[in-house]
């Protein structure tokens, strides 16, 4: 049976994933912009720029992990 606590946990999980996704998107946007700017001047920075662009995505994965823990543990 679904009660108020289950609904609040689901809302908390949705907020965790949503805010982490927004944060990761903003981080990737600013890092990607800077990486493109540097790579336009020197091609040697392609690998570093690509790596730095991917790093903020781990924040979204952490948010998903927190949400799954909230849904299935509590």
mmCIF file of N, CA and C in Angstrom:
data_model
loop_
_atom_site.group_PDB
_atom_site.id
_atom_site.type_symbol
_atom_site.label_atom_id
_atom_site.label_comp_id
_atom_site.label_asym_id
_atom_site.label_seq_id
_atom_site.Cartn_x
_atom_site.Cartn_y
_atom_site.Cartn_z
ATOM 1 N N UNK A 1 0.835 -1.177 0.000
ATOM 2 C CA UNK A 1 0.000 0.000 0.000
ATOM 3 C C UNK A 1 0.890 1.254 0.000
ATOM 4 N N UNK A 2 0.497 2.213 -0.786
ATOM 5 C CA UNK A 2 1.261 3.454 -0.903
ATOM 6 C C UNK A 2 0.752 4.449 0.128
ATOM 7 N N UNK A 3 1.675 4.986 0.913
ATOM 8 C CA UNK A 3 1.302 5.977 1.915
ATOM 9 C C UNK A 3 2.043 7.289 1.646
ATOM 10 N N UNK A 4 1.901 8.245 2.538
ATOM 11 C CA UNK A 4 2.511 9.566 2.344
ATOM 12 C C UNK A 4 4.028 9.494 2.379
ATOM 13 N N UNK A 5 4.587 8.611 3.196
ATOM 14 C CA UNK A 5 6.043 8.500 3.271
ATOM 15 C C UNK A 5 6.637 8.025 1.952
ATOM 16 N N UNK A 6 5.983 7.094 1.305
ATOM 17 C CA UNK A 6 6.469 6.597 0.018
ATOM 18 C C UNK A 6 6.450 7.704 -1.033
ATOM 19 N N UNK A 7 5.406 8.506 -1.012
ATOM 20 C CA UNK A 7 5.327 9.621 -1.955
ATOM 21 C C UNK A 7 6.401 10.662 -1.715
ATOM 22 N N UNK A 8 6.675 10.955 -0.451
ATOM 23 C CA UNK A 8 7.718 11.934 -0.133
ATOM 24 C C UNK A 8 9.099 11.416 -0.527
ATOM 25 N N UNK A 9 9.334 10.123 -0.346
ATOM 26 C CA UNK A 9 10.608 9.532 -0.764
ATOM 27 C C UNK A 9 10.755 9.629 -2.279
ATOM 28 N N UNK A 10 9.676 9.376 -3.012
ATOM 29 C CA UNK A 10 9.732 9.468 -4.472
ATOM 30 C C UNK A 10 9.984 10.897 -4.925
ATOM 31 N N UNK A 11 9.363 11.858 -4.257
ATOM 32 C CA UNK A 11 9.590 13.259 -4.604
ATOM 33 C C UNK A 11 11.045 13.645 -4.300
ATOM 34 N N UNK A 12 11.569 13.193 -3.159
ATOM 35 C CA UNK A 12 12.960 13.469 -2.823
ATOM 36 C C UNK A 12 13.922 12.870 -3.828
ATOM 37 N N UNK A 13 13.625 11.661 -4.294
ATOM 38 C CA UNK A 13 14.478 11.022 -5.297
ATOM 39 C C UNK A 13 14.433 11.784 -6.618
ATOM 40 N N UNK A 14 13.246 12.248 -6.988
ATOM 41 C CA UNK A 14 13.120 13.016 -8.230
ATOM 42 C C UNK A 14 13.869 14.340 -8.135
ATOM 43 N N UNK A 15 13.802 14.983 -6.984
ATOM 44 C CA UNK A 15 14.534 16.239 -6.801
ATOM 45 C C UNK A 15 16.042 15.994 -6.858
ATOM 46 N N UNK A 16 16.493 14.890 -6.257
ATOM 47 C CA UNK A 16 17.925 14.570 -6.276
ATOM 48 C C UNK A 16 18.425 14.381 -7.701
ATOM 49 N N UNK A 17 17.701 13.624 -8.488
ATOM 50 C CA UNK A 17 18.128 13.373 -9.870
ATOM 51 C C UNK A 17 18.033 14.652 -10.702
ATOM 52 N N UNK A 18 16.953 15.390 -10.523
ATOM 53 C CA UNK A 18 16.760 16.603 -11.313
ATOM 54 C C UNK A 18 17.813 17.663 -11.051
ATOM 55 N N UNK A 19 18.064 17.944 -9.777
ATOM 56 C CA UNK A 19 19.047 18.976 -9.461
ATOM 57 C C UNK A 19 20.458 18.555 -9.836
ATOM 58 N N UNK A 20 20.768 17.282 -9.660
ATOM 59 C CA UNK A 20 22.094 16.812 -10.082
ATOM 60 C C UNK A 20 22.238 16.879 -11.597
ATOM 61 N N UNK A 21 21.179 16.590 -12.318
ATOM 62 C CA UNK A 21 21.222 16.689 -13.775
ATOM 63 C C UNK A 21 21.404 18.114 -14.248
ATOM 64 N N UNK A 22 20.710 19.044 -13.591
ATOM 65 C CA UNK A 22 20.864 20.456 -13.954
ATOM 66 C C UNK A 22 22.282 20.931 -13.645
ATOM 67 N N UNK A 23 22.786 20.563 -12.485
ATOM 68 C CA UNK A 23 24.147 20.956 -12.121
ATOM 69 C C UNK A 23 25.188 20.392 -13.072
ATOM 70 N N UNK A 24 25.027 19.127 -13.432
ATOM 71 C CA UNK A 24 25.970 18.514 -14.371
ATOM 72 C C UNK A 24 25.889 19.176 -15.742
ATOM 73 N N UNK A 25 24.688 19.503 -16.170
ATOM 74 C CA UNK A 25 24.532 20.172 -17.458
ATOM 75 C C UNK A 25 25.178 21.544 -17.491
ATOM 76 N N UNK A 26 25.005 22.301 -16.413
ATOM 77 C CA UNK A 26 25.638 23.621 -16.347
ATOM 78 C C UNK A 26 27.161 23.505 -16.312
ATOM 79 N N UNK A 27 27.660 22.523 -15.573
ATOM 80 C CA UNK A 27 29.107 22.314 -15.522
ATOM 81 C C UNK A 27 29.675 21.899 -16.866
ATOM 82 N N UNK A 28 28.984 20.999 -17.542
ATOM 83 C CA UNK A 28 29.458 20.562 -18.857
ATOM 84 C C UNK A 28 29.419 21.697 -19.864
ATOM 85 N N UNK A 29 28.419 22.550 -19.763
ATOM 86 C CA UNK A 29 28.310 23.656 -20.713
ATOM 87 C C UNK A 29 29.474 24.625 -20.577
ATOM 88 N N UNK A 30 29.782 24.996 -19.340
ATOM 89 C CA UNK A 30 30.870 25.967 -19.161
ATOM 90 C C UNK A 30 32.229 25.358 -19.478
ATOM 91 N N UNK A 31 32.439 24.106 -19.086
ATOM 92 C CA UNK A 31 33.713 23.448 -19.393
ATOM 93 C C UNK A 31 33.836 23.196 -20.889
ATOM 94 N N UNK A 32 32.749 22.800 -21.523
ATOM 95 C CA UNK A 32 32.778 22.565 -22.966
ATOM 96 C C UNK A 32 33.087 23.825 -23.749
ATOM 97 N N UNK A 33 32.508 24.928 -23.298
ATOM 98 C CA UNK A 33 32.783 26.214 -23.951
ATOM 99 C C UNK A 33 34.261 26.570 -23.861
ATOM 100 N N UNK A 34 34.832 26.407 -22.677
ATOM 101 C CA UNK A 34 36.256 26.712 -22.498
ATOM 102 C C UNK A 34 37.134 25.734 -23.276
ATOM 103 N N UNK A 35 36.739 24.457 -23.317
ATOM 104 C CA UNK A 35 37.531 23.459 -24.037
ATOM 105 C C UNK A 35 37.543 23.737 -25.540
ATOM 106 N N UNK A 36 36.399 24.112 -26.078
ATOM 107 C CA UNK A 36 36.340 24.442 -27.511
ATOM 108 C C UNK A 36 37.207 25.657 -27.813
ATOM 109 N N UNK A 37 37.187 26.621 -26.916
ATOM 110 C CA UNK A 37 38.000 27.827 -27.112
ATOM 111 C C UNK A 37 39.489 27.491 -27.131
ATOM 112 N N UNK A 38 39.923 26.635 -26.203
ATOM 113 C CA UNK A 38 41.339 26.254 -26.148
ATOM 114 C C UNK A 38 41.712 25.385 -27.339
ATOM 115 N N UNK A 39 40.827 24.437 -27.713
ATOM 116 C CA UNK A 39 41.142 23.549 -28.835
ATOM 117 C C UNK A 39 41.179 24.288 -30.163
ATOM 118 N N UNK A 40 40.470 25.412 -30.265
ATOM 119 C CA UNK A 40 40.535 26.178 -31.519
ATOM 120 C C UNK A 40 41.905 26.828 -31.699
ATOM 121 N N UNK A 41 42.610 27.044 -30.587
ATOM 122 C CA UNK A 41 43.945 27.637 -30.661
ATOM 123 C C UNK A 41 45.047 26.591 -30.777
ATOM 124 N N UNK A 42 44.855 25.439 -30.126
ATOM 125 C CA UNK A 42 45.887 24.397 -30.133
ATOM 126 C C UNK A 42 45.211 23.034 -30.074
ATOM 127 N N UNK A 43 45.487 22.193 -31.071
ATOM 128 C CA UNK A 43 44.835 20.889 -31.163
ATOM 129 C C UNK A 43 45.339 19.877 -30.125
ATOM 130 N N UNK A 44 46.435 20.163 -29.452
ATOM 131 C CA UNK A 44 46.985 19.218 -28.479
ATOM 132 C C UNK A 44 46.071 19.017 -27.279
ATOM 133 N N UNK A 45 45.185 19.947 -27.027
ATOM 134 C CA UNK A 45 44.344 19.889 -25.838
ATOM 135 C C UNK A 45 43.032 19.138 -26.056
ATOM 136 N N UNK A 46 42.906 18.405 -27.167
ATOM 137 C CA UNK A 46 41.652 17.698 -27.444
ATOM 138 C C UNK A 46 41.344 16.654 -26.382
ATOM 139 N N UNK A 47 42.303 15.822 -26.049
ATOM 140 C CA UNK A 47 42.079 14.763 -25.058
ATOM 141 C C UNK A 47 41.771 15.322 -23.681
ATOM 142 N N UNK A 48 42.516 16.333 -23.274
ATOM 143 C CA UNK A 48 42.265 16.953 -21.966
ATOM 144 C C UNK A 48 40.909 17.645 -21.940
ATOM 145 N N UNK A 49 40.569 18.305 -23.030
ATOM 146 C CA UNK A 49 39.264 18.975 -23.101
ATOM 147 C C UNK A 49 38.119 17.990 -23.050
ATOM 148 N N UNK A 50 38.277 16.877 -23.745
ATOM 149 C CA UNK A 50 37.244 15.841 -23.724
ATOM 150 C C UNK A 50 37.100 15.232 -22.342
ATOM 151 N N UNK A 51 38.213 14.967 -21.691
ATOM 152 C CA UNK A 51 38.180 14.410 -20.340
ATOM 153 C C UNK A 51 37.525 15.373 -19.356
ATOM 154 N N UNK A 52 37.886 16.634 -19.430
ATOM 155 C CA UNK A 52 37.305 17.618 -18.513
ATOM 156 C C UNK A 52 35.816 17.831 -18.764
ATOM 157 N N UNK A 53 35.378 17.641 -19.998
ATOM 158 C CA UNK A 53 33.961 17.784 -20.307
ATOM 159 C C UNK A 53 33.147 16.625 -19.746
ATOM 160 N N UNK A 54 33.733 15.461 -19.642
ATOM 161 C CA UNK A 54 33.010 14.268 -19.177
ATOM 162 C C UNK A 54 32.941 14.203 -17.650
ATOM 163 N N UNK A 55 33.875 14.812 -16.946
ATOM 164 C CA UNK A 55 33.943 14.697 -15.483
ATOM 165 C C UNK A 55 32.660 15.142 -14.776
ATOM 166 N N UNK A 56 32.002 16.247 -15.144
ATOM 167 C CA UNK A 56 30.783 16.627 -14.412
ATOM 168 C C UNK A 56 29.634 15.617 -14.528
ATOM 169 N N UNK A 57 29.701 14.746 -15.501
ATOM 170 C CA UNK A 57 28.641 13.744 -15.648
ATOM 171 C C UNK A 57 28.598 12.801 -14.456
ATOM 172 N N UNK A 58 29.725 12.648 -13.753
ATOM 173 C CA UNK A 58 29.731 11.787 -12.570
ATOM 174 C C UNK A 58 28.804 12.328 -11.483
ATOM 175 N N UNK A 59 28.591 13.636 -11.450
ATOM 176 C CA UNK A 59 27.669 14.224 -10.482
ATOM 177 C C UNK A 59 26.255 13.729 -10.739
ATOM 178 N N UNK A 60 25.858 13.649 -11.996
ATOM 179 C CA UNK A 60 24.522 13.136 -12.325
ATOM 180 C C UNK A 60 24.404 11.663 -11.954
ATOM 181 N N UNK A 61 25.464 10.898 -12.133
ATOM 182 C CA UNK A 61 25.444 9.485 -11.763
ATOM 183 C C UNK A 61 25.320 9.340 -10.250
ATOM 184 N N UNK A 62 26.017 10.193 -9.496
ATOM 185 C CA UNK A 62 25.890 10.158 -8.036
ATOM 186 C C UNK A 62 24.464 10.485 -7.608
ATOM 187 N N UNK A 63 23.825 11.436 -8.272
ATOM 188 C CA UNK A 63 22.424 11.757 -7.970
ATOM 189 C C UNK A 63 21.510 10.586 -8.239
ATOM 190 N N UNK A 64 21.773 9.856 -9.317
ATOM 191 C CA UNK A 64 20.977 8.672 -9.624
ATOM 192 C C UNK A 64 21.178 7.594 -8.567
ATOM 193 N N UNK A 65 22.403 7.416 -8.125
ATOM 194 C CA UNK A 65 22.683 6.424 -7.081
ATOM 195 C C UNK A 65 21.961 6.788 -5.782
ATOM 196 N N UNK A 66 21.998 8.058 -5.404
ATOM 197 C CA UNK A 66 21.298 8.512 -4.202
ATOM 198 C C UNK A 66 19.810 8.272 -4.333
ATOM 199 N N UNK A 67 19.248 8.574 -5.500
ATOM 200 C CA UNK A 67 17.826 8.359 -5.717
ATOM 201 C C UNK A 67 17.460 6.878 -5.620
ATOM 202 N N UNK A 68 18.275 6.018 -6.183
ATOM 203 C CA UNK A 68 17.993 4.574 -6.102
ATOM 204 C C UNK A 68 18.083 4.076 -4.682
ATOM 205 N N UNK A 69 19.055 4.602 -3.931
ATOM 206 C CA UNK A 69 19.143 4.216 -2.513
ATOM 207 C C UNK A 69 17.904 4.673 -1.764
ATOM 208 N N UNK A 70 17.460 5.893 -2.049
ATOM 209 C CA UNK A 70 16.263 6.411 -1.383
ATOM 210 C C UNK A 70 15.040 5.565 -1.713
ATOM 211 N N UNK A 71 14.920 5.123 -2.947
ATOM 212 C CA UNK A 71 13.732 4.370 -3.358
ATOM 213 C C UNK A 71 13.721 2.943 -2.837
ATOM 214 N N UNK A 72 14.873 2.308 -2.805
ATOM 215 C CA UNK A 72 14.878 0.886 -2.494
ATOM 216 C C UNK A 72 15.336 0.534 -1.098
ATOM 217 N N UNK A 73 15.930 1.461 -0.360
ATOM 218 C CA UNK A 73 16.392 1.161 0.995
ATOM 219 C C UNK A 73 15.399 1.672 2.022
ATOM 220 N N UNK A 74 14.867 2.864 1.812
ATOM 221 C CA UNK A 74 13.963 3.448 2.808
ATOM 222 C C UNK A 74 12.530 3.075 2.566
#
